[in-house]
Coordinates of C-alpha atoms in Angstrom, one line a residue:
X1 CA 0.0 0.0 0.0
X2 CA 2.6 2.8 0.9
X3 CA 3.6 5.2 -1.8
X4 CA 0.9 4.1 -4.4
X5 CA -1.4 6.4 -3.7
X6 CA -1.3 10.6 -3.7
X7 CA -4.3 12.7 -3.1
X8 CA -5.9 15.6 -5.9
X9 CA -7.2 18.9 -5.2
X10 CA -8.8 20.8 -8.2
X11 CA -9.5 24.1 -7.0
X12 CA -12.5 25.5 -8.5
X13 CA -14.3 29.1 -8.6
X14 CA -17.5 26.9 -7.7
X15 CA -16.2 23.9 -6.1
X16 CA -13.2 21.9 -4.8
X17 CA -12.8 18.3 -5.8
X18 CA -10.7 15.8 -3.4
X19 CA -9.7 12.6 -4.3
X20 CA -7.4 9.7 -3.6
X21 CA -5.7 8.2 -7.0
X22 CA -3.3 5.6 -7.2
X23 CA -0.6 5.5 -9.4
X24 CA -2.7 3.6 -11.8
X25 CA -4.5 7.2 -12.0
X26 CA -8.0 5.8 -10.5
X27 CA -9.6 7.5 -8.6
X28 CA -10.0 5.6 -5.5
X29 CA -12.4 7.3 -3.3
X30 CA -13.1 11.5 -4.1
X31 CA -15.7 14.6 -2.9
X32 CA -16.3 17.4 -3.9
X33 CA -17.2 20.9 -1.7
X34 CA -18.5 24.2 -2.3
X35 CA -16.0 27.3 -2.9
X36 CA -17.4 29.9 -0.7
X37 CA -16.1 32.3 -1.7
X38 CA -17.3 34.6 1.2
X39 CA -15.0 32.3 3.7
X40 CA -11.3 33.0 4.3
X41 CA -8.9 30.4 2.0
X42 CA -7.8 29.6 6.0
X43 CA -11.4 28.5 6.4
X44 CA -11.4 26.3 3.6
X45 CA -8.4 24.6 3.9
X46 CA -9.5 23.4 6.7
X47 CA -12.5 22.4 5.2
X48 CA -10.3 20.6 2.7
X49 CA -7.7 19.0 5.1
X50 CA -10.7 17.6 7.3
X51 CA -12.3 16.0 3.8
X52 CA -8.6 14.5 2.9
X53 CA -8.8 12.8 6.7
X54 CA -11.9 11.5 6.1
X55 CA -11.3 10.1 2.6
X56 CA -7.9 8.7 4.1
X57 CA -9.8 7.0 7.0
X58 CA -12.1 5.5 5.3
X59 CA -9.8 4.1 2.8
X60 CA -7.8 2.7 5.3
X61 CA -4.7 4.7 4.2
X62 CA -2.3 6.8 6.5
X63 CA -0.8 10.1 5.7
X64 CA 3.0 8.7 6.0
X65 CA 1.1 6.0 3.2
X66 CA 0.9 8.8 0.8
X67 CA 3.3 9.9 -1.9
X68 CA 2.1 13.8 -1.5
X69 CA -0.5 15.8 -2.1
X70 CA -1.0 17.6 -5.4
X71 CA -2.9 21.2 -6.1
X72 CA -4.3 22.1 -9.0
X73 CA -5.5 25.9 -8.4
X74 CA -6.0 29.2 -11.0
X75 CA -3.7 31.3 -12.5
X76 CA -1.5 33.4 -12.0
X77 CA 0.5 31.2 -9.4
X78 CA 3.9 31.4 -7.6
X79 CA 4.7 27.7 -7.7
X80 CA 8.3 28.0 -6.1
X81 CA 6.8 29.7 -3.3
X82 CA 3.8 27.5 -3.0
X83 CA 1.5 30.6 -3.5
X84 CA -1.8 31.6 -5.2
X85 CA -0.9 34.8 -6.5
X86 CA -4.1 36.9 -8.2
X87 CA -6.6 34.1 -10.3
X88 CA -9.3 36.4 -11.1
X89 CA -12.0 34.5 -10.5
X90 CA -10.7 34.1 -6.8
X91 CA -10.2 37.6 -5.3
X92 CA -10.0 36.4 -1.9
X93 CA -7.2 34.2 -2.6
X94 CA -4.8 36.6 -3.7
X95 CA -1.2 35.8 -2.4
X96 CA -2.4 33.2 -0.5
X97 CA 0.4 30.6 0.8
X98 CA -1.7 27.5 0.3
X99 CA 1.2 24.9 0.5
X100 CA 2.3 26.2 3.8
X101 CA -1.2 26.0 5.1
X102 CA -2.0 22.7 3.9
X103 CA 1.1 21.7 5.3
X104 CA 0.0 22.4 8.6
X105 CA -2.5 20.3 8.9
X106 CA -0.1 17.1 7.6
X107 CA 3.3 15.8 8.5
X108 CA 6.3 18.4 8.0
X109 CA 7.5 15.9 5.4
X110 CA 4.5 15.8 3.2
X111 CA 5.4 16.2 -0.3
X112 CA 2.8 19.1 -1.6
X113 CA 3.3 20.4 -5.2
X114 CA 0.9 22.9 -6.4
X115 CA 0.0 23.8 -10.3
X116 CA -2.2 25.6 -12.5
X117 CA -5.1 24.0 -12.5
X118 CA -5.7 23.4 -16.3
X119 CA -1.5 22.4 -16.8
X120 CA -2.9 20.1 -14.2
X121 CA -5.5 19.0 -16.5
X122 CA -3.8 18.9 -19.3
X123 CA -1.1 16.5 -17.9
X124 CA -4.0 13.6 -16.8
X125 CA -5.2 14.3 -20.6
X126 CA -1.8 13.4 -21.7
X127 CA -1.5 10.4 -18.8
X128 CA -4.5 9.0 -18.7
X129 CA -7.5 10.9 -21.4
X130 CA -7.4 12.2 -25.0
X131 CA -4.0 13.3 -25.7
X132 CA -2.3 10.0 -25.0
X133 CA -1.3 9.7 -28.0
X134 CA -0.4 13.3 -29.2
X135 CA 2.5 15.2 -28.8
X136 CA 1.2 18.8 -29.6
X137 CA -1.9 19.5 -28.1
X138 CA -4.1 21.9 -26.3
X139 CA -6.0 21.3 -23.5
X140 CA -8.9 24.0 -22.7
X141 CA -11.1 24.1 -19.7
X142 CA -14.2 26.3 -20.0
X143 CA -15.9 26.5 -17.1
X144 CA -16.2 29.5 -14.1
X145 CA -13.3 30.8 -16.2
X146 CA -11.3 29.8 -19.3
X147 CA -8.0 28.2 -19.0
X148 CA -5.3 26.5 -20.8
X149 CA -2.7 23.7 -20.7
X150 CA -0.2 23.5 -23.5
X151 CA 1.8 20.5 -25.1
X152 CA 4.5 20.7 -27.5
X153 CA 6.9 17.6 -28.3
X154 CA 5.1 16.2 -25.3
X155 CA 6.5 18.5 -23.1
X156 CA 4.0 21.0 -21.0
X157 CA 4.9 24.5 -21.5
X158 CA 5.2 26.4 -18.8
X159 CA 6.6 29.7 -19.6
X160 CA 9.7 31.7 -17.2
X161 CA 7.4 32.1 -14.5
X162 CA 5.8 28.9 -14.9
X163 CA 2.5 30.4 -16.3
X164 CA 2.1 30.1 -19.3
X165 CA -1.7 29.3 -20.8
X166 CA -3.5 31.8 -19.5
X167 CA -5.9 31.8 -22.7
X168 CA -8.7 33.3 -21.3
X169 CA -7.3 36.3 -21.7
X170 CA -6.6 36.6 -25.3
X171 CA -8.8 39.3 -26.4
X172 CA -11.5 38.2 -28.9
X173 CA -14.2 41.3 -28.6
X174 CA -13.5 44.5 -27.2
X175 CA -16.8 45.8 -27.5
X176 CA -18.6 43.6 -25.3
X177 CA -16.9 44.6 -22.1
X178 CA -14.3 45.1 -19.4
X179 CA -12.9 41.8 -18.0
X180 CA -12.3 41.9 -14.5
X181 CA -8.8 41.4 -15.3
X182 CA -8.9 45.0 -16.8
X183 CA -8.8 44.1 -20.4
X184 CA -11.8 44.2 -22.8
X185 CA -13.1 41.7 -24.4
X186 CA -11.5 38.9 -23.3
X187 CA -12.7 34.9 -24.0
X188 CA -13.0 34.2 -20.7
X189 CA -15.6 37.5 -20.2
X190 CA -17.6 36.4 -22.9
X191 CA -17.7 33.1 -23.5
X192 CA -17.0 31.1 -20.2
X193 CA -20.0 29.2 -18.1
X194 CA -20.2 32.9 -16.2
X195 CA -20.3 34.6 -19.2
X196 CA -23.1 33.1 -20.6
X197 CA -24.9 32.5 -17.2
X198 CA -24.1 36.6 -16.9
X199 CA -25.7 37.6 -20.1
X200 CA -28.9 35.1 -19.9
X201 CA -29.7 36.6 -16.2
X202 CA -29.3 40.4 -17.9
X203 CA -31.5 39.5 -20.5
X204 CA -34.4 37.8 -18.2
X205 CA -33.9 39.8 -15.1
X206 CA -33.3 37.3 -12.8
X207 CA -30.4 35.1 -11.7
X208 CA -29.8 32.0 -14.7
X209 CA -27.4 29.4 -14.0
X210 CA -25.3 28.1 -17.3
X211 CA -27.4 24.8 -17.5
X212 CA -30.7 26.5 -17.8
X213 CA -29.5 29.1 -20.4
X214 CA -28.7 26.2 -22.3
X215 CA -31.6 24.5 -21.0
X216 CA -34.1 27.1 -22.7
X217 CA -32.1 27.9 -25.7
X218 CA -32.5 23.9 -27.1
X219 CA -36.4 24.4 -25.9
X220 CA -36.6 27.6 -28.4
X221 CA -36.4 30.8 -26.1
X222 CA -35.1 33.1 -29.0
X223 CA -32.9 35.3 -26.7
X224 CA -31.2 32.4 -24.9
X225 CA -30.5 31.0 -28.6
X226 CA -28.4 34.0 -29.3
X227 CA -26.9 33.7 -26.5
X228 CA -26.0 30.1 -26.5
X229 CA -25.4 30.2 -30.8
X230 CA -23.2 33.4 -29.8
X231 CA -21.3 31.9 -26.9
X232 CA -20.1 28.5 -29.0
X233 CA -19.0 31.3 -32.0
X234 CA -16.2 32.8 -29.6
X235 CA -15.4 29.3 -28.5
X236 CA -14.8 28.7 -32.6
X237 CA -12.9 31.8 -32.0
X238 CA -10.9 31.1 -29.6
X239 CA -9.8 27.9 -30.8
X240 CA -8.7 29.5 -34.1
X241 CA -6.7 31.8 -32.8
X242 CA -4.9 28.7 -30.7
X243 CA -4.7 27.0 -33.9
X244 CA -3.1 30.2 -35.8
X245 CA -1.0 30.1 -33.1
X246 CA 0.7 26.9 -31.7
X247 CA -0.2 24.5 -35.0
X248 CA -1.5 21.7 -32.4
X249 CA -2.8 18.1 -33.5
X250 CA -5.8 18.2 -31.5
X251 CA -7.8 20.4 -29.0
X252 CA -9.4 19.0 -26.5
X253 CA -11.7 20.9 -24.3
X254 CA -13.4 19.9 -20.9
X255 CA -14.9 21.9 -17.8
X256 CA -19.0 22.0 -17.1
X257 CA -19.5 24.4 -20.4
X258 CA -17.9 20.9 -22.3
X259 CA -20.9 19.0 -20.6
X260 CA -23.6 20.7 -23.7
X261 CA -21.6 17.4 -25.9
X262 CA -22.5 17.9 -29.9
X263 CA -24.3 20.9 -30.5
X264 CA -21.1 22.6 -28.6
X265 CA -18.4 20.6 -30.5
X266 CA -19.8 20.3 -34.2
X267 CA -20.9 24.6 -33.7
X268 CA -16.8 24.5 -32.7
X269 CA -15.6 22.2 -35.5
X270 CA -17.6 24.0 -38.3
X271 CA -15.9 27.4 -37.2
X272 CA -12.8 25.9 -37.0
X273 CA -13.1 24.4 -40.6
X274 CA -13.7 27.9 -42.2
X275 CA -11.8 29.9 -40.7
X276 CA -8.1 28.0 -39.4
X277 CA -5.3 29.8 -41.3
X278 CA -4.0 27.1 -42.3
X279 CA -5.9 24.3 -44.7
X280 CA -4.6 21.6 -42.3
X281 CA -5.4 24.0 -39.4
X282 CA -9.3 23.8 -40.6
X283 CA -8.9 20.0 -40.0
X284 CA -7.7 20.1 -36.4
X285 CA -9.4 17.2 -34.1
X286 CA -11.9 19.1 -31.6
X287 CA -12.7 16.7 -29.1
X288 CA -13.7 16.6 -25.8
X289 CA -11.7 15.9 -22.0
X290 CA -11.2 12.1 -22.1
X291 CA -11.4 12.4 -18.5
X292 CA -14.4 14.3 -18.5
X293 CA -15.2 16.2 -15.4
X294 CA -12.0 14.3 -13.5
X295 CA -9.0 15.7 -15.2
X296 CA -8.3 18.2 -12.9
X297 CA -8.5 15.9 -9.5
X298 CA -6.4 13.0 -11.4
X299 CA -4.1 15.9 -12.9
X300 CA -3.1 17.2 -9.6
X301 CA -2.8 13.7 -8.3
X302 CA -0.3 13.4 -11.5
X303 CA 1.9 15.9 -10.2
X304 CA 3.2 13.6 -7.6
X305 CA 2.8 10.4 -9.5
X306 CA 5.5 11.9 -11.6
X307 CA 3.3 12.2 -15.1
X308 CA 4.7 15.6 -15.6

């Protein structure tokens, strides 16, 4: 049992997933909490650390058992000083120490890595999901936010300050508003799950989650069709541009907004097919997370499994 298993955390703008993955990358036993995001990170984290106990207890497995502990979180990070430095999504998390403070609630000896949460991503989808057998790839996760993981020659890359793939912020529309981040127009803004949750509640008047936007768009509401037909145009969008840009074999694309299946990913592949620079560009696989809605638990389990 000792050293074959490592436990995930996928750090969320809506919720925190925990699991146990052995280094088979199965998820053994997992749970998932709510982000409050009114709480202090302190708060949390112990929310988490008690939810790793448990998981641990009831699989029988000690802490000394454990390879380490693995944290996927948002971007911008600090991963040589173990720190969450300004994900926009999270404002309360700014320059927060997280390794330190999950450290304190395991042995000193622990061995805690933390990593953006979509290179975390990406690396399961390279282990374990749809990129197993590609070598230049993107991953992208739309969900609260947009983000990216990037493969080239099979190596994930990181960039000088390790973040590199902060796609969400390539602008696509400047006309449709100011993204927290201070820019205008950028994908994440208008074409994440909050994006198109944001504009269906403007249009109605009253708070809509994501699902039900959707949810009334396939049943014929006219407004939340434009805003759903709208919303999978920039994701074309966006993908070109990645296309233009890094000439990968294959993007795949997971998070909740991935969940809408075929109408999402043939709306994506016809953009794509018109309007890649390149002819071989227009044929670039669009597919979705192989791992579905696990690849950011098993990717930051990866991190100390030694996938990356």
């Amino acid at each position: 049992m000792s050293n074959d298993y490592a436990v995930g955390i996928d750090i969320g703008g809506t919720k925190i997933a925990i699991g146990i993955v052995d280094s088979e990358g199965e998820i053994c036993s997992s749970d998932k909490i709510d982000m409050d995001k009114e709480a202090t990170p302190d708060y949390m984290v112990e929310n988490i650390s008690a939810n790793i106990k448990s998981l641990l207890r009831h699989k029988d497995v000690k802490v000394s058992d454990l390879r380490g502990i693995g944290i996927g979180a948002p971007g911008p990070l600090n991963t040589t000083r173990g720190m969450i430095t300004s994900p926009q999504n999270l404002p309360g998390w700014w320059d927060y120490p997280i390794v330190e403070r999950v450290q304190q609630h395991f042995h000193a000896e622990t061995n805690i890595v933390l990593e953006n949460d979509a290179n975390a991503a990406a690396v399961a989808e390279k282990w374990k999901g749809a990129g197993t057998t590609n070598e230049n790839f993107v991953y992208v996760t739309i969900s609260t936010g947009i983000g990216g993981g990037l493969f080239s020659n099979s190596k994930l890359l990181q960039g000088v300050s390790g973040n590199a793939g902060e796609i969400g912020h390539i602008v696509i529309d400047p006309s449709l508003g100011t993204c927290p981040c201070g820019q205008k127009g950028c994908w994440e803004f208008i074409a994440s799950g909050t994006a198109i949750s944001r504009r269906g509640s403007e249009l109605k008047g009253y708070k809509l989650p994501t699902k039900k936007v959707i949810e009334l768009a396939n049943q014929g509401d006219v407004q939340m069709k434009q805003i759903r037909d709208q919303s999978f145009e920039y994701i074309g969008m966006g993908c070109v541009t990645l296309i233009n840009m890094l000439d990968p074999e294959k993007i795949i694309i997971g998070g909740g907004v991935s969940q809408i299946g075929d109408p999402l990913f043939l709306s994506v592949r016809d953009y794509v097919s018109k309007f890649a620079l390149n002819p071989t560009g227009r044929t670039t696989e669009i597919v979705p997370a192989g791992l579905q809605q696990s690849s950011g638990l098993i990717g930051a389990a990866s991190l100390i499994h030694g996938n990356y």
